[in-house]
Short mmCIF file of C-alpha atoms in Angstrom, two decimals:
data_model
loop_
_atom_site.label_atom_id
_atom_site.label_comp_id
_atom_site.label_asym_id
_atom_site.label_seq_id
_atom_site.Cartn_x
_atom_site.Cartn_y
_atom_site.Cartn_z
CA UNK A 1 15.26 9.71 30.24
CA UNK A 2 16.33 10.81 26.98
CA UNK A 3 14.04 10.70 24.11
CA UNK A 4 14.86 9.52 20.22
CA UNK A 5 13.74 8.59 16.50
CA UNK A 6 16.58 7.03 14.66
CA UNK A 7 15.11 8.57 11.34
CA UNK A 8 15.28 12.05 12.79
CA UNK A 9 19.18 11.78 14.08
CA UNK A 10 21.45 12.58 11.44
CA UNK A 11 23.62 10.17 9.60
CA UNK A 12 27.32 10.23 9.28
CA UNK A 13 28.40 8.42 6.08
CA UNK A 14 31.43 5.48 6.94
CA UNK A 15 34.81 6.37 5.23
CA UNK A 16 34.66 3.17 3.11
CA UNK A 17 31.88 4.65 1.59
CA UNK A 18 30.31 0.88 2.73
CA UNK A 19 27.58 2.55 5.18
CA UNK A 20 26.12 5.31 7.43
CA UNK A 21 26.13 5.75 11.11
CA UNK A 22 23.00 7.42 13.40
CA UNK A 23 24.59 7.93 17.21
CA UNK A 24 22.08 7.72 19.28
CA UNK A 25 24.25 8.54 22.53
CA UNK A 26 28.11 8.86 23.13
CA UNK A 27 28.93 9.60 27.06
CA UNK A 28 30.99 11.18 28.24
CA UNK A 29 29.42 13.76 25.33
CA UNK A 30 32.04 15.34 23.54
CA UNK A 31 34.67 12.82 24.80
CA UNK A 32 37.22 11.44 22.08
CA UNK A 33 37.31 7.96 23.91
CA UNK A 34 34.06 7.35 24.79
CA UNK A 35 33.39 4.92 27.79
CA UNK A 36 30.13 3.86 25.97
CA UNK A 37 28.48 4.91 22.67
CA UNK A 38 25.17 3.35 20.94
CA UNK A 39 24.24 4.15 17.47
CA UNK A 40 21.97 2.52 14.71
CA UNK A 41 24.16 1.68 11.65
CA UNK A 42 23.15 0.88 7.85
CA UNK A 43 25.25 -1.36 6.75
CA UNK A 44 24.29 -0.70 2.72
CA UNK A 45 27.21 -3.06 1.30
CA UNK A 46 30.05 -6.05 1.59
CA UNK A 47 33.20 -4.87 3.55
CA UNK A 48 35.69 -4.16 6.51
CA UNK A 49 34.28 -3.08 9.54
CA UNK A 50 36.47 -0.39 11.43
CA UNK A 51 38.51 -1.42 14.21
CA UNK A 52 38.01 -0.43 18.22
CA UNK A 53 41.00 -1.27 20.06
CA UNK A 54 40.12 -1.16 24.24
CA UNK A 55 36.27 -1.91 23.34
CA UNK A 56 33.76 -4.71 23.35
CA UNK A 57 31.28 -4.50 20.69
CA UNK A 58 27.42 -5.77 20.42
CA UNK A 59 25.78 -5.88 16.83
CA UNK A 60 21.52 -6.50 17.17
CA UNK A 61 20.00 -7.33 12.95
CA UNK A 62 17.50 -4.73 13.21
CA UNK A 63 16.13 -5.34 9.48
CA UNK A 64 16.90 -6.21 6.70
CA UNK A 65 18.08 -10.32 5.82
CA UNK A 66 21.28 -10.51 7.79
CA UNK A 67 24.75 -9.99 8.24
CA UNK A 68 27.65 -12.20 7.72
CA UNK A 69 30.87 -11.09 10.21
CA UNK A 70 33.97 -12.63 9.56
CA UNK A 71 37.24 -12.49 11.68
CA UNK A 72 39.55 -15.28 10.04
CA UNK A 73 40.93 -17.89 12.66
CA UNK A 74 38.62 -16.46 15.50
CA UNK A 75 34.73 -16.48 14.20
CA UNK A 76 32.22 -16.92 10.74
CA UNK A 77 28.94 -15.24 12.71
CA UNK A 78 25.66 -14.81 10.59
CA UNK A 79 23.22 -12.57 11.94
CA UNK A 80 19.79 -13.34 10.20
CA UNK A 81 17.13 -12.91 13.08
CA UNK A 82 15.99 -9.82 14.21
CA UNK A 83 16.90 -8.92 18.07
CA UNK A 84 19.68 -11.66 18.43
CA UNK A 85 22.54 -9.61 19.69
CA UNK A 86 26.39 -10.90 19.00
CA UNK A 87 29.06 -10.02 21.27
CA UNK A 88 32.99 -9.35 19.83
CA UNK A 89 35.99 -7.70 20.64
CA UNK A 90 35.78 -4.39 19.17
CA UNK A 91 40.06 -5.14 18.78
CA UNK A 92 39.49 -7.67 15.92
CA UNK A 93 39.77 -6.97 12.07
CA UNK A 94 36.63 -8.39 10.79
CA UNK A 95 34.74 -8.07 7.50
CA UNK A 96 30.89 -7.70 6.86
CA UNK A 97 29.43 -9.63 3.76
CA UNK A 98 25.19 -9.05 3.25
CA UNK A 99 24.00 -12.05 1.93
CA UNK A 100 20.29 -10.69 0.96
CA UNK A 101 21.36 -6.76 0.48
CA UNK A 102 21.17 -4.39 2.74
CA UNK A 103 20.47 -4.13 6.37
CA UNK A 104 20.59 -1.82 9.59
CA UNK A 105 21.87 -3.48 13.11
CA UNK A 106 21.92 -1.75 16.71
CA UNK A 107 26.03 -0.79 17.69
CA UNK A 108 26.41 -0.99 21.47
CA UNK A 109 29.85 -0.19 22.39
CA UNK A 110 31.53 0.10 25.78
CA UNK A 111 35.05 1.09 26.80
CA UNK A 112 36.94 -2.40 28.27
CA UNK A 113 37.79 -2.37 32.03
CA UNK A 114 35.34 0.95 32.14
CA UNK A 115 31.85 -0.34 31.28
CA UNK A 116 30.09 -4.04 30.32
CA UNK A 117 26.74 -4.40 28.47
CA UNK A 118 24.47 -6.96 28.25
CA UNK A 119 21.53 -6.34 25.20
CA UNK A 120 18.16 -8.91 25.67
CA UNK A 121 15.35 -8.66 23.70
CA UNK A 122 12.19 -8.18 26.09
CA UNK A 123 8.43 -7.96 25.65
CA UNK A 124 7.83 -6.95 29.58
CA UNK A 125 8.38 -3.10 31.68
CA UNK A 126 12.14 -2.43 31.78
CA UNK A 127 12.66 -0.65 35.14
CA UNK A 128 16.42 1.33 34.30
CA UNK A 129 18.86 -0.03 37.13
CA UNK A 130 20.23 2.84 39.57
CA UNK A 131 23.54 3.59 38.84
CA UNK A 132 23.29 1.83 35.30
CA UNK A 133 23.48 3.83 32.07
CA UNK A 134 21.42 2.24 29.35
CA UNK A 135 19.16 1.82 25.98
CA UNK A 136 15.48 1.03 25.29
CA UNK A 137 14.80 0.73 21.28
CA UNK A 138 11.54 -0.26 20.37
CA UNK A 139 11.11 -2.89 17.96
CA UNK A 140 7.92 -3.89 17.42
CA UNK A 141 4.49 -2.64 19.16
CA UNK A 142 3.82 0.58 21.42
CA UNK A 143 5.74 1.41 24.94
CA UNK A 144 5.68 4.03 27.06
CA UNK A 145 7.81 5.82 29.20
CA UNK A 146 7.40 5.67 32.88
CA UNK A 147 9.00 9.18 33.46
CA UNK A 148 7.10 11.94 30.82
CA UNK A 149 4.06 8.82 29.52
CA UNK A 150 5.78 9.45 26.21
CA UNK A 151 4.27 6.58 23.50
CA UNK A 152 7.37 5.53 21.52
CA UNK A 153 7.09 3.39 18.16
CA UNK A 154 9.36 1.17 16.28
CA UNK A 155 12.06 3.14 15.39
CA UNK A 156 12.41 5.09 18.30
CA UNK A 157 13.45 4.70 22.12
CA UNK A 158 15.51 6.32 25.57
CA UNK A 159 18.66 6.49 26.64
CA UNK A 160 19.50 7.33 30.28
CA UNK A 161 22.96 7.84 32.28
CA UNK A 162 24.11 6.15 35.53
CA UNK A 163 23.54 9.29 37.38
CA UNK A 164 19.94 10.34 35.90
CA UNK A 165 16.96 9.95 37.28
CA UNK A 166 15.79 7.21 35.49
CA UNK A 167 14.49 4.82 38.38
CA UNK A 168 11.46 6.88 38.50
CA UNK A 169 9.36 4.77 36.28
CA UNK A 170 9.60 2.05 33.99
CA UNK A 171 8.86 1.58 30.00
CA UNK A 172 6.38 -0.70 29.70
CA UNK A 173 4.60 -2.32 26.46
CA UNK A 174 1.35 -0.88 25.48
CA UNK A 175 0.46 -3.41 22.66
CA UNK A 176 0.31 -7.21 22.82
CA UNK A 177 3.06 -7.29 19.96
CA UNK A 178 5.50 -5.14 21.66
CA UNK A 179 9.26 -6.16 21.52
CA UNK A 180 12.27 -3.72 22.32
CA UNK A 181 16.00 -4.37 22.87
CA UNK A 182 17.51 -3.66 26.25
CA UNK A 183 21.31 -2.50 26.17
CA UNK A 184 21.80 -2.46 30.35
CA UNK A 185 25.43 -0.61 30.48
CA UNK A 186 26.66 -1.27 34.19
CA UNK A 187 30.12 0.41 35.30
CA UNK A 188 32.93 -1.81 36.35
CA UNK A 189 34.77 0.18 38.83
#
């Protein structure tokens, strides 16, 4: 299991100038078409969100008081509660509007035909699939990891790949208010 603190990544500012990016993994690493990529974005004003073409997209609200994603003709989706993931096609023009300011939202992307992801919100252990890649970022409360014990706080979380070791233990909630989101990437082919 990999280890992270989305305040310690560093943050690549949008083109739009609209918002900043934290990747918290991209695999394969290095690749220019990623098969799956999950990042924590702060989305810091009204605008258009970059287009994906070959890619299915899920936006979590993290914080802040919502999101409003628009794709004329196809959707009017407003994200206000925290851990409620939304599922598009990463294909679409769409444009964000922030109805209460600013806000940050989990990006879980996965190459179409490649990769699918399904993101829950859990309060229970997550035991990481075998040959599933995946994301555990904490919420609310205190979890551990199964593999090195590490404690992990809001804010912060693992990533593991389909071939790593991560079946060895799961992350479990150490608090009674503990809450995390659960990106489970499973391979198509």
């Amino acid at each position: 299991m990999h280890h992270f603190d989305i305040e310690t990544l560093p943050a690549g500012r949008w083109r739009n100038g609209g918002g900043a990016t934290r990747e918290i993994v991209s695999r394969p690493e290095g690749a220019e078409a990623f098969g799956w990529r999950a990042s924590v974005a702060d989305i810091e004003r009204d605008g258009a969100f970059s287009a994906f073409p070959g890619v299915e997209r899920t936006l979590t609200l993290l914080t802040g008081d919502g999101v409003r994603l628009m794709c004329p003709g196809v959707f009017d989706q407003l994200l206000v509660r925290a851990g409620e993931p939304f599922g598009f096609s990463g294909d679409l023009a769409l444009a964000a509007e922030l109805p209460g300011g600013a806000c940050r939202v989990l990006n879980l992307m996965v190459r179409r035909g490649r990769w699918t992801v399904g993101v829950d919100r859990v309060a229970g252990p997550v035991v990481p699939r075998a040959g599933h890649a995946g994301v555990l970022y904490v919420l609310s409360g205190r979890w551990q990891d199964g593999v090195r014990g590490r404690v992990l706080m809001p804010g912060q979380g693992v990533w593991w790949d389909g071939d790593d070791e991560a079946s060895a233990g799961a992350v479990a909630p150490l608090s009674a208010d503990a809450a995390a989101l659960w990106a489970d990437v499973v391979p198509t082919g």
